Amino acid sequence: MLKDWIEVELGDVCDVVSGKNQKNVENPNGKYPIYGSGGIFGYADDYLCESGTTIIGRKGTINSPIYVNQKFWNVDTAFGISPLNNIDSKYIHYLCVGFDFKKLDKSTTIPSLAKRDIVKIKFPLAPLPEQRAIASKIEQLFSELDNGIANLKTAKSKLEIYRQAILKQAFEGELTKEWRTKKTNLITAQELLDKISRKREIWISNEVDKGNKEAGRINSKISKSEFSNPEGEILPDSWLWTTFIRVCHLVVDCHNKTATYTNEGVYLVRTTNVRNGNLNLNSQIKYVSDETYKYWSRRCFPEAGDILFTREAPMGEAAIIPANTKVCMGQRMMLLRVFPELIHPKYLLFNILNSTFQQRLIKNAIGTGVKHLRVGDVENLMIPICSPQEQKQIVQEIETRLSVCDKLNEAIEQSLEKAQALRQSILKKAFEGKLLSEDELQNCRQQPDWEPAAKLLEKVKKDSKTKKS
C-alpha cells in the first residue's frame, strides 16, 4: 500500500442499502429498473439506490457484482453498495469485483450475506484522483482482455462447427470416398444386417434355453419396428439406413425409479454424467450398493464397450463405458450394445454425436416442456451403416481430425483460464497500489483535488454527517 493510502472499512465510505420487496412500487411502465443479484427483472415508480451503485447478492448469487449507472430499486435479496461523496464509484465497483464475498457466507444451505459483515470489509483507500485513474486503467485492461476472450470463444465456436462438419462428411461417406474405390472385398450393408440378425438369433436361442424370457421378446420388437429413409440424405450405394433395434445386439431401458444412494460402491451414472461423448465419473457422481446394482441391472448388466444413451434431461447425449469400469444406469438412460466385430462402438457413438442425427432425434421427441424420447422412439432412431472395414476407417479418419480439434480446444481452454487469472491479477495489483506507473501516479498528484487518503476520509465523514443532520 502506498504511503498516502490508508486502510478503511467499507462502511466508512459507502452506504450499504438493504433491498426491499418491490410489490408496492412495481409498474411495467415505471421509470426505475428493479434489480436483483442476477440483473433487471422489472420496473418501479420509486428507487432506493443512486446511480453509480454496485449490486451484490444478499442471498443466492453472492459473487457477481453489477454496476448500475442509473437510479434503481433493489429487491430484498440484493444489497446496493453506494459510495459517499468524494469516493469514485467505479473504484468501489472493482473492489467488489475482486473481493471474495463467499468468505463472509456463514449459511449452511443457500449462500447468504449479512450487512454487518459487509460494512466491516477492510480495503486500501487511495486519494480520489488515483481512484479515478485506477478505475480507468482497470477498465482499459479489462476491455483488452474481454476482446481477447471474445476472440478465443469465437475460435472455440468455429472448432465446434468444424467438428460437426467432419461428422457430417463422415456419415455421408465423404471421408472414405477415395478409400472405398480401392477396396473390392467389402460386404454390403444388407449383408452386414443379415450377419447381425443371424448372430442375434443364435444368442436369443441360447438365452431362451437358459430361461431368459426377456430375450425372447427381442425378435417381436424388431418385427414391429418401422422406419423410412430420411428425406434429402443420400448415402453411398453400398450403405443402408437402419435403426438401433436392428443394428444393435441389445437396446435396453434403465430401471425407471430413483435408486437409494450410498457413500461408496458402484458408480450410478445419471444423465448429468454424460456429455459430449464423454462419461464423467469425477464430479456429481453418486453411488449405489452392490445389491441395488444387481437389482437395477437385472435386465442387462452394463459392460465395457456398451453405449449409454440419455433420452431425457438432456436427450441425445451418449458415451462409451470404458474398460474396467463397473456402472449402474440411472433414470432416463438406455444402453446400446453391439456385436463389436460387426458394428464398431465408436462408429455408433460418432453417429449419435453427428448434428444431423441430433436433428432427426429432435423430430421424434415428445413433450411440451422438457422434451424426451420414449423407449420405442430410441429403438427406431435411424443411422447409416456400412461394412465393418469402412466403419473402422471412418472412426480412424474422424479421430485423426478430432484429435487436432481437441488439442486446439485444450489450448483455448487454458488461455481462457489464464485470462481469468490475469483479471484477478489486475485487481490485486490495483488495490496494492502497483497498477499505476510512476508517471501516472505523478500525474494524479498534480490534480487540483488530490490529497492524502486520510484527509479525504475526514472530508467524506464530515460530508456524511452533514447530510444525515
Short mmCIF file of C-alpha atoms in Angstrom, two decimals:
data_model
loop_
_atom_site.label_atom_id
_atom_site.label_comp_id
_atom_site.label_asym_id
_atom_site.label_seq_id
_atom_site.Cartn_x
_atom_site.Cartn_y
_atom_site.Cartn_z
CA MET A 1 0.00 0.00 0.00
CA LEU A 2 1.33 3.42 -0.97
CA LYS A 3 2.26 5.97 1.72
CA ASP A 4 -0.68 8.33 1.03
CA TRP A 5 -3.19 5.47 1.17
CA ILE A 6 -4.99 4.26 4.29
CA GLU A 7 -6.95 1.18 5.24
CA VAL A 8 -10.64 1.80 5.80
CA GLU A 9 -13.83 -0.19 6.26
CA LEU A 10 -16.42 -0.26 3.51
CA GLY A 11 -18.99 1.30 5.85
CA ASP A 12 -16.71 4.34 6.27
CA VAL A 13 -17.04 5.38 2.64
CA CYS A 14 -20.20 3.69 1.38
CA ASP A 15 -23.86 3.28 2.26
CA VAL A 16 -24.88 -0.36 2.19
CA VAL A 17 -28.51 -0.18 1.08
CA SER A 18 -30.67 -3.15 2.01
CA GLY A 19 -33.16 -4.16 -0.65
CA LYS A 20 -36.91 -4.21 -0.15
CA ASN A 21 -39.85 -6.10 -1.59
CA GLN A 22 -40.92 -4.44 -4.84
CA LYS A 23 -44.62 -5.31 -4.62
CA ASN A 24 -45.86 -1.80 -3.75
CA VAL A 25 -43.73 0.06 -6.32
CA GLU A 26 -43.71 -2.35 -9.26
CA ASN A 27 -45.01 -0.95 -12.52
CA PRO A 28 -44.28 -2.30 -16.04
CA ASN A 29 -44.08 1.32 -17.23
CA GLY A 30 -42.07 2.51 -14.25
CA LYS A 31 -39.11 4.85 -14.58
CA TYR A 32 -36.66 2.89 -12.45
CA PRO A 33 -35.35 -0.65 -13.05
CA ILE A 34 -35.80 -3.29 -10.37
CA TYR A 35 -32.58 -5.19 -9.77
CA GLY A 36 -31.80 -8.47 -8.10
CA SER A 37 -28.40 -10.13 -7.87
CA GLY A 38 -28.91 -11.53 -11.37
CA GLY A 39 -29.91 -8.30 -13.10
CA ILE A 40 -33.11 -6.48 -14.10
CA PHE A 41 -36.44 -8.25 -13.77
CA GLY A 42 -38.94 -5.40 -13.72
CA TYR A 43 -39.56 -1.67 -13.31
CA ALA A 44 -40.76 0.55 -10.47
CA ASP A 45 -42.13 4.02 -9.71
CA ASP A 46 -39.57 4.62 -6.95
CA TYR A 47 -35.90 3.92 -6.25
CA LEU A 48 -33.67 3.01 -3.31
CA CYS A 49 -30.18 3.42 -4.77
CA GLU A 50 -28.47 6.29 -6.55
CA SER A 51 -26.68 5.89 -9.88
CA GLY A 52 -23.13 4.59 -9.55
CA THR A 53 -24.18 1.90 -7.07
CA THR A 54 -22.82 -1.66 -7.22
CA ILE A 55 -25.22 -4.51 -6.56
CA ILE A 56 -24.10 -7.58 -4.66
CA GLY A 57 -26.29 -10.52 -3.79
CA ARG A 58 -27.52 -10.86 -0.24
CA LYS A 59 -28.78 -14.36 -0.90
CA GLY A 60 -28.15 -16.90 -3.63
CA THR A 61 -25.79 -15.35 -6.20
CA ILE A 62 -23.36 -13.50 -3.92
CA ASN A 63 -20.20 -13.20 -6.00
CA SER A 64 -21.32 -11.44 -9.18
CA PRO A 65 -21.28 -7.63 -8.62
CA ILE A 66 -23.25 -5.46 -11.06
CA TYR A 67 -22.51 -1.77 -11.67
CA VAL A 68 -25.63 0.35 -12.29
CA ASN A 69 -25.29 3.84 -13.77
CA GLN A 70 -28.87 4.94 -13.04
CA LYS A 71 -31.19 5.12 -10.03
CA PHE A 72 -32.87 1.80 -9.25
CA TRP A 73 -34.82 -0.30 -6.78
CA ASN A 74 -33.04 -3.33 -5.33
CA VAL A 75 -35.05 -6.27 -4.06
CA ASP A 76 -34.59 -7.89 -0.67
CA THR A 77 -32.11 -10.47 -1.97
CA ALA A 78 -29.59 -7.81 -3.03
CA PHE A 79 -27.54 -5.08 -1.36
CA GLY A 80 -26.63 -1.79 -3.00
CA ILE A 81 -23.07 -0.58 -2.29
CA SER A 82 -23.42 3.17 -2.80
CA PRO A 83 -20.25 5.33 -2.47
CA LEU A 84 -20.42 8.53 -0.44
CA ASN A 85 -19.33 11.90 -1.87
CA ASN A 86 -15.67 12.11 -2.99
CA ILE A 87 -15.41 8.34 -3.48
CA ASP A 88 -15.16 7.06 -7.04
CA SER A 89 -18.00 4.63 -7.76
CA LYS A 90 -16.02 2.52 -10.25
CA TYR A 91 -13.18 2.19 -7.73
CA ILE A 92 -15.67 0.69 -5.28
CA HIS A 93 -17.18 -1.48 -8.01
CA TYR A 94 -13.84 -3.04 -8.89
CA LEU A 95 -13.13 -3.55 -5.21
CA CYS A 96 -16.34 -5.61 -5.10
CA VAL A 97 -15.39 -7.49 -8.29
CA GLY A 98 -12.07 -8.52 -6.76
CA PHE A 99 -13.42 -9.37 -3.31
CA ASP A 100 -14.46 -12.92 -2.49
CA PHE A 101 -17.80 -12.46 -0.74
CA LYS A 102 -18.05 -16.20 -0.18
CA LYS A 103 -15.65 -15.68 2.72
CA LEU A 104 -18.47 -13.85 4.53
CA ASP A 105 -21.04 -16.57 3.88
CA LYS A 106 -22.00 -18.22 7.18
CA SER A 107 -25.02 -20.12 5.87
CA THR A 108 -25.24 -23.89 5.71
CA THR A 109 -27.60 -24.16 2.72
CA ILE A 110 -28.28 -21.21 0.37
CA PRO A 111 -25.35 -18.71 0.25
CA SER A 112 -26.23 -15.62 2.32
CA LEU A 113 -24.53 -12.38 3.42
CA ALA A 114 -25.17 -10.08 6.39
CA LYS A 115 -24.94 -6.28 6.23
CA ARG A 116 -22.95 -6.16 9.50
CA ASP A 117 -20.18 -8.18 7.81
CA ILE A 118 -20.17 -6.19 4.59
CA VAL A 119 -19.68 -2.81 6.28
CA LYS A 120 -16.65 -4.25 8.11
CA ILE A 121 -14.81 -5.22 4.90
CA LYS A 122 -11.37 -3.60 5.05
CA PHE A 123 -9.64 -2.28 1.94
CA PRO A 124 -6.99 0.31 0.93
CA LEU A 125 -8.38 3.74 0.11
CA ALA A 126 -6.42 5.82 -2.43
CA PRO A 127 -6.59 9.59 -2.98
CA LEU A 128 -9.52 10.49 -5.25
CA PRO A 129 -7.52 11.20 -8.47
CA GLU A 130 -5.75 7.87 -8.03
CA GLN A 131 -9.08 6.12 -7.53
CA ARG A 132 -10.25 7.52 -10.87
CA ALA A 133 -7.00 6.62 -12.61
CA ILE A 134 -7.02 3.08 -11.19
CA ALA A 135 -10.65 2.51 -12.22
CA SER A 136 -9.94 3.87 -15.70
CA LYS A 137 -6.89 1.65 -16.16
CA ILE A 138 -8.76 -1.42 -14.95
CA GLU A 139 -11.49 -0.68 -17.49
CA GLN A 140 -8.92 -0.31 -20.25
CA LEU A 141 -7.14 -3.56 -19.36
CA PHE A 142 -10.42 -5.43 -18.90
CA SER A 143 -11.62 -4.18 -22.29
CA GLU A 144 -8.49 -5.54 -23.96
CA LEU A 145 -8.87 -8.77 -22.01
CA ASP A 146 -12.55 -9.09 -22.96
CA ASN A 147 -11.66 -8.65 -26.65
CA GLY A 148 -9.11 -11.44 -26.33
CA ILE A 149 -11.64 -13.67 -24.56
CA ALA A 150 -14.24 -12.94 -27.25
CA ASN A 151 -11.73 -13.98 -29.94
CA LEU A 152 -10.96 -17.18 -28.04
CA LYS A 153 -14.66 -18.00 -27.74
CA THR A 154 -15.15 -17.32 -31.44
CA ALA A 155 -12.31 -19.72 -32.22
CA LYS A 156 -13.92 -22.28 -29.91
CA SER A 157 -17.24 -21.92 -31.74
CA LYS A 158 -15.52 -22.36 -35.10
CA LEU A 159 -13.88 -25.54 -33.82
CA GLU A 160 -17.31 -26.93 -32.93
CA ILE A 161 -18.58 -26.05 -36.43
CA TYR A 162 -15.55 -27.82 -37.92
CA ARG A 163 -16.15 -30.82 -35.64
CA GLN A 164 -19.74 -31.14 -36.82
CA ALA A 165 -18.66 -30.72 -40.45
CA ILE A 166 -16.29 -33.68 -40.02
CA LEU A 167 -19.03 -35.86 -38.56
CA LYS A 168 -21.49 -34.87 -41.27
CA GLN A 169 -19.00 -35.73 -44.03
CA ALA A 170 -18.10 -38.99 -42.30
CA PHE A 171 -21.66 -40.30 -42.30
CA GLU A 172 -22.32 -39.18 -45.85
CA GLY A 173 -19.38 -41.37 -46.91
CA GLU A 174 -17.24 -38.41 -47.99
CA LEU A 175 -14.25 -39.07 -45.70
CA THR A 176 -13.84 -42.60 -47.09
CA LYS A 177 -14.85 -41.94 -50.68
CA GLU A 178 -11.37 -42.43 -52.08
CA TRP A 179 -10.64 -45.28 -49.68
CA ARG A 180 -13.76 -47.14 -50.92
CA THR A 181 -12.64 -47.04 -54.55
CA LYS A 182 -9.54 -49.06 -53.63
CA LYS A 183 -11.48 -51.84 -51.88
CA THR A 184 -13.12 -54.69 -53.74
CA ASN A 185 -13.96 -57.19 -50.99
CA LEU A 186 -16.27 -55.11 -48.80
CA ILE A 187 -19.57 -56.62 -47.72
CA THR A 188 -22.69 -54.55 -48.34
CA ALA A 189 -24.74 -53.02 -45.56
CA GLN A 190 -27.52 -55.52 -46.25
CA GLU A 191 -25.10 -58.42 -45.84
CA LEU A 192 -23.97 -56.84 -42.58
CA LEU A 193 -27.55 -56.61 -41.32
CA ASP A 194 -28.07 -60.28 -42.21
CA LYS A 195 -24.96 -61.24 -40.21
CA ILE A 196 -26.18 -59.22 -37.21
CA SER A 197 -29.61 -60.85 -37.44
CA ARG A 198 -28.16 -64.39 -37.53
CA LYS A 199 -25.80 -63.69 -34.65
CA ARG A 200 -28.61 -62.19 -32.60
CA GLU A 201 -30.90 -65.15 -33.28
CA ILE A 202 -28.24 -67.58 -32.04
CA TRP A 203 -27.81 -65.52 -28.88
CA ILE A 204 -31.58 -65.35 -28.34
CA SER A 205 -31.94 -69.10 -28.76
CA ASN A 206 -29.23 -69.75 -26.18
CA GLU A 207 -30.73 -67.24 -23.76
CA VAL A 208 -34.25 -68.69 -24.11
CA ASP A 209 -32.83 -72.14 -23.36
CA LYS A 210 -31.41 -70.62 -20.16
CA GLY A 211 -34.85 -69.31 -19.21
CA ASN A 212 -34.31 -65.66 -20.20
CA LYS A 213 -37.87 -64.62 -21.14
CA GLU A 214 -36.81 -61.05 -21.94
CA ALA A 215 -34.54 -62.30 -24.75
CA GLY A 216 -37.49 -63.98 -26.43
CA ARG A 217 -39.24 -60.64 -26.91
CA ILE A 218 -36.43 -59.05 -28.95
CA ASN A 219 -37.41 -60.52 -32.33
CA SER A 220 -41.01 -59.40 -31.73
CA LYS A 221 -39.82 -55.82 -31.15
CA ILE A 222 -37.73 -55.90 -34.33
CA SER A 223 -40.55 -57.24 -36.48
CA LYS A 224 -42.86 -54.45 -35.27
CA SER A 225 -40.32 -51.67 -35.85
CA GLU A 226 -40.88 -49.37 -38.81
CA PHE A 227 -38.83 -46.63 -40.42
CA SER A 228 -38.38 -44.71 -43.64
CA ASN A 229 -35.25 -43.19 -45.09
CA PRO A 230 -34.60 -39.59 -44.03
CA GLU A 231 -35.52 -37.09 -46.71
CA GLY A 232 -32.65 -35.43 -48.55
CA GLU A 233 -29.90 -37.58 -47.03
CA ILE A 234 -28.09 -39.57 -49.73
CA LEU A 235 -25.80 -42.50 -48.89
CA PRO A 236 -23.14 -44.34 -50.94
CA ASP A 237 -24.51 -47.31 -52.91
CA SER A 238 -23.16 -49.96 -50.55
CA TRP A 239 -24.62 -48.30 -47.43
CA LEU A 240 -28.11 -48.59 -45.90
CA TRP A 241 -30.31 -46.80 -43.42
CA THR A 242 -31.27 -48.86 -40.39
CA THR A 243 -32.37 -48.44 -36.78
CA PHE A 244 -30.86 -49.04 -33.35
CA ILE A 245 -33.13 -52.00 -32.72
CA ARG A 246 -31.98 -53.70 -35.95
CA VAL A 247 -28.28 -52.89 -35.78
CA CYS A 248 -27.68 -53.42 -32.05
CA HIS A 249 -27.30 -56.63 -30.16
CA LEU A 250 -29.37 -55.14 -27.32
CA VAL A 251 -31.28 -51.89 -26.70
CA VAL A 252 -32.20 -51.81 -23.00
CA ASP A 253 -34.04 -49.22 -20.93
CA CYS A 254 -33.00 -48.34 -17.38
CA HIS A 255 -34.91 -49.12 -14.21
CA ASN A 256 -37.27 -46.13 -14.04
CA LYS A 257 -37.03 -45.39 -10.36
CA THR A 258 -34.67 -43.34 -8.21
CA ALA A 259 -32.05 -45.55 -6.62
CA THR A 260 -31.00 -45.26 -2.98
CA TYR A 261 -27.57 -43.61 -2.85
CA THR A 262 -24.63 -44.80 -0.78
CA ASN A 263 -21.34 -43.09 0.13
CA GLU A 264 -19.38 -45.59 -1.91
CA GLY A 265 -19.93 -48.63 -4.09
CA VAL A 266 -20.90 -48.89 -7.77
CA TYR A 267 -20.99 -45.73 -9.89
CA LEU A 268 -24.57 -44.64 -10.59
CA VAL A 269 -24.44 -42.94 -13.99
CA ARG A 270 -27.06 -40.22 -14.33
CA THR A 271 -27.76 -38.03 -17.34
CA THR A 272 -25.57 -35.27 -15.84
CA ASN A 273 -22.56 -37.58 -16.10
CA VAL A 274 -22.84 -37.97 -19.89
CA ARG A 275 -21.78 -35.02 -22.01
CA ASN A 276 -20.30 -34.52 -25.49
CA GLY A 277 -19.41 -38.18 -25.98
CA ASN A 278 -17.68 -38.49 -22.60
CA LEU A 279 -18.55 -40.28 -19.37
CA ASN A 280 -17.61 -38.07 -16.40
CA LEU A 281 -17.17 -40.08 -13.22
CA ASN A 282 -15.19 -37.39 -11.39
CA SER A 283 -17.89 -34.86 -10.49
CA GLN A 284 -21.53 -35.01 -9.38
CA ILE A 285 -21.19 -38.78 -9.13
CA LYS A 286 -23.43 -40.92 -6.95
CA TYR A 287 -23.01 -44.50 -5.80
CA VAL A 288 -25.28 -47.46 -5.15
CA SER A 289 -24.75 -50.66 -3.20
CA ASP A 290 -23.87 -53.87 -4.98
CA GLU A 291 -27.31 -55.21 -4.07
CA THR A 292 -29.02 -52.21 -5.70
CA TYR A 293 -26.72 -52.54 -8.73
CA LYS A 294 -27.76 -56.16 -9.24
CA TYR A 295 -31.47 -55.36 -8.92
CA TRP A 296 -31.34 -52.22 -11.12
CA SER A 297 -29.28 -54.06 -13.78
CA ARG A 298 -31.25 -57.30 -13.90
CA ARG A 299 -32.39 -56.61 -17.47
CA CYS A 300 -28.79 -56.21 -18.62
CA PHE A 301 -25.54 -55.65 -16.71
CA PRO A 302 -23.65 -52.76 -18.35
CA GLU A 303 -20.30 -53.79 -19.80
CA ALA A 304 -17.22 -52.05 -21.16
CA GLY A 305 -17.89 -51.01 -24.77
CA ASP A 306 -21.62 -50.50 -24.21
CA ILE A 307 -23.02 -47.09 -25.10
CA LEU A 308 -25.05 -45.19 -22.53
CA PHE A 309 -27.70 -43.00 -24.19
CA THR A 310 -29.80 -40.32 -22.49
CA ARG A 311 -33.41 -39.99 -23.57
CA GLU A 312 -34.33 -37.04 -21.36
CA ALA A 313 -32.81 -34.13 -19.42
CA PRO A 314 -30.99 -33.82 -21.75
CA MET A 315 -31.82 -36.23 -24.54
CA GLY A 316 -29.36 -37.46 -27.14
CA GLU A 317 -26.14 -37.48 -25.09
CA ALA A 318 -24.04 -40.64 -25.31
CA ALA A 319 -20.79 -42.15 -24.06
CA ILE A 320 -18.98 -45.48 -24.15
CA ILE A 321 -18.37 -47.33 -20.89
CA PRO A 322 -14.56 -47.60 -20.55
CA ALA A 323 -12.68 -50.79 -19.69
CA ASN A 324 -12.55 -51.95 -16.07
CA THR A 325 -15.46 -49.69 -15.09
CA LYS A 326 -18.49 -51.01 -13.26
CA VAL A 327 -21.54 -48.77 -13.58
CA CYS A 328 -25.25 -48.81 -12.85
CA MET A 329 -27.66 -46.94 -15.15
CA GLY A 330 -29.65 -44.13 -13.61
CA GLN A 331 -33.08 -42.92 -14.69
CA ARG A 332 -33.85 -41.71 -18.23
CA MET A 333 -30.96 -43.67 -19.72
CA MET A 334 -30.70 -46.54 -22.16
CA LEU A 335 -27.97 -49.00 -23.02
CA LEU A 336 -26.93 -49.81 -26.59
CA ARG A 337 -24.84 -52.97 -27.05
CA VAL A 338 -23.43 -54.05 -30.39
CA PHE A 339 -21.55 -57.03 -31.75
CA PRO A 340 -18.18 -55.20 -31.87
CA GLU A 341 -16.79 -57.30 -34.71
CA LEU A 342 -19.73 -56.17 -36.86
CA ILE A 343 -20.53 -52.67 -35.53
CA HIS A 344 -17.69 -50.54 -34.20
CA PRO A 345 -18.89 -48.96 -30.87
CA LYS A 346 -17.19 -45.67 -31.73
CA TYR A 347 -18.85 -45.67 -35.15
CA LEU A 348 -22.20 -45.79 -33.39
CA LEU A 349 -21.13 -43.16 -30.85
CA PHE A 350 -19.93 -40.71 -33.52
CA ASN A 351 -23.21 -41.28 -35.38
CA ILE A 352 -25.10 -40.12 -32.29
CA LEU A 353 -22.88 -37.05 -31.88
CA ASN A 354 -23.49 -36.04 -35.50
CA SER A 355 -25.72 -32.94 -35.73
CA THR A 356 -27.87 -34.44 -38.49
CA PHE A 357 -28.67 -37.40 -36.20
CA GLN A 358 -29.50 -34.94 -33.42
CA GLN A 359 -31.90 -33.12 -35.74
CA ARG A 360 -33.67 -36.39 -36.54
CA LEU A 361 -33.76 -37.17 -32.83
CA ILE A 362 -35.46 -33.85 -32.03
CA LYS A 363 -38.17 -34.56 -34.60
CA ASN A 364 -39.02 -37.76 -32.72
CA ALA A 365 -39.12 -36.10 -29.29
CA ILE A 366 -42.35 -35.56 -27.39
CA GLY A 367 -43.39 -33.29 -24.54
CA THR A 368 -44.41 -29.65 -24.30
CA GLY A 369 -41.93 -28.68 -21.58
CA VAL A 370 -38.91 -30.93 -21.22
CA LYS A 371 -38.55 -32.83 -24.48
CA HIS A 372 -37.89 -36.55 -24.20
CA LEU A 373 -37.86 -39.79 -26.16
CA ARG A 374 -39.91 -42.87 -25.43
CA VAL A 375 -38.15 -46.24 -25.40
CA GLY A 376 -39.72 -47.18 -28.73
CA ASP A 377 -38.60 -43.88 -30.25
CA VAL A 378 -35.00 -44.63 -29.30
CA GLU A 379 -35.19 -48.14 -30.70
CA ASN A 380 -36.31 -46.74 -34.05
CA LEU A 381 -33.79 -43.91 -34.35
CA MET A 382 -32.12 -44.14 -37.77
CA ILE A 383 -28.43 -44.35 -38.59
CA PRO A 384 -26.48 -45.16 -41.78
CA ILE A 385 -24.35 -48.31 -41.75
CA CYS A 386 -21.58 -49.70 -43.93
CA SER A 387 -19.12 -52.59 -43.87
CA PRO A 388 -17.11 -53.22 -40.65
CA GLN A 389 -13.89 -52.36 -42.53
CA GLU A 390 -15.26 -48.99 -43.62
CA GLN A 391 -16.62 -48.30 -40.13
CA LYS A 392 -13.12 -48.80 -38.76
CA GLN A 393 -11.67 -46.48 -41.40
CA ILE A 394 -14.31 -43.84 -40.68
CA VAL A 395 -13.53 -43.95 -36.96
CA GLN A 396 -9.84 -43.54 -37.76
CA GLU A 397 -10.50 -40.60 -40.10
CA ILE A 398 -12.72 -38.90 -37.51
CA GLU A 399 -10.33 -39.44 -34.60
CA THR A 400 -7.35 -38.13 -36.58
CA ARG A 401 -9.15 -34.89 -37.32
CA LEU A 402 -10.84 -34.52 -33.94
CA SER A 403 -7.56 -35.05 -32.09
CA VAL A 404 -6.34 -31.82 -33.71
CA CYS A 405 -9.59 -30.12 -32.63
CA ASP A 406 -9.16 -31.41 -29.10
CA LYS A 407 -5.62 -30.07 -28.83
CA LEU A 408 -6.68 -26.67 -30.13
CA ASN A 409 -9.68 -26.66 -27.79
CA GLU A 410 -7.47 -27.54 -24.84
CA ALA A 411 -5.13 -24.65 -25.71
CA ILE A 412 -8.14 -22.31 -25.90
CA GLU A 413 -9.43 -23.50 -22.51
CA GLN A 414 -6.01 -22.94 -20.96
CA SER A 415 -5.92 -19.44 -22.44
CA LEU A 416 -9.38 -18.70 -21.04
CA GLU A 417 -8.24 -19.85 -17.61
CA LYS A 418 -5.16 -17.65 -17.87
CA ALA A 419 -7.37 -14.71 -18.87
CA GLN A 420 -9.45 -15.15 -15.74
CA ALA A 421 -6.31 -15.39 -13.62
CA LEU A 422 -4.98 -12.25 -15.30
CA ARG A 423 -8.22 -10.44 -14.46
CA GLN A 424 -7.73 -11.25 -10.79
CA SER A 425 -4.07 -10.28 -11.00
CA ILE A 426 -5.02 -6.84 -12.38
CA LEU A 427 -7.45 -6.29 -9.49
CA LYS A 428 -4.90 -7.45 -6.93
CA LYS A 429 -2.25 -5.06 -8.25
CA ALA A 430 -4.78 -2.23 -8.38
CA PHE A 431 -5.58 -2.38 -4.67
CA GLU A 432 -1.95 -2.91 -3.72
CA GLY A 433 -1.05 0.36 -5.44
CA LYS A 434 1.01 -1.40 -8.10
CA LEU A 435 -1.17 -0.90 -11.17
CA LEU A 436 -0.29 2.71 -11.98
CA SER A 437 3.18 3.65 -13.22
CA GLU A 438 5.23 6.37 -11.53
CA ASP A 439 4.35 8.79 -14.32
CA GLU A 440 0.65 8.01 -13.90
CA LEU A 441 0.89 8.49 -10.14
CA GLN A 442 2.74 11.76 -10.59
CA ASN A 443 0.03 12.99 -12.92
CA CYS A 444 -2.60 12.13 -10.30
CA ARG A 445 -0.71 14.09 -7.63
CA GLN A 446 -0.83 17.18 -9.81
CA GLN A 447 -4.64 17.11 -9.94
CA PRO A 448 -6.31 20.00 -8.01
CA ASP A 449 -8.43 17.61 -5.87
CA TRP A 450 -5.53 15.37 -4.87
CA GLU A 451 -5.00 15.00 -1.14
CA PRO A 452 -3.82 12.12 1.06
CA ALA A 453 -6.44 9.45 1.70
CA ALA A 454 -6.50 10.31 5.41
CA LYS A 455 -7.67 13.84 4.67
CA LEU A 456 -10.08 12.54 2.06
CA LEU A 457 -11.63 10.23 4.66
CA GLU A 458 -12.11 13.14 7.06
CA LYS A 459 -13.92 15.07 4.31
CA VAL A 460 -16.09 12.06 3.46
CA LYS A 461 -17.12 11.56 7.10
CA LYS A 462 -17.82 15.27 7.55
CA ASP A 463 -20.00 15.36 4.42
CA SER A 464 -21.80 12.24 5.57
CA LYS A 465 -22.61 13.74 8.99
CA THR A 466 -23.82 16.97 7.40
CA LYS A 467 -26.03 15.02 5.03
CA LYS A 468 -27.56 12.96 7.84
CA SER A 469 -28.19 16.02 10.05
#
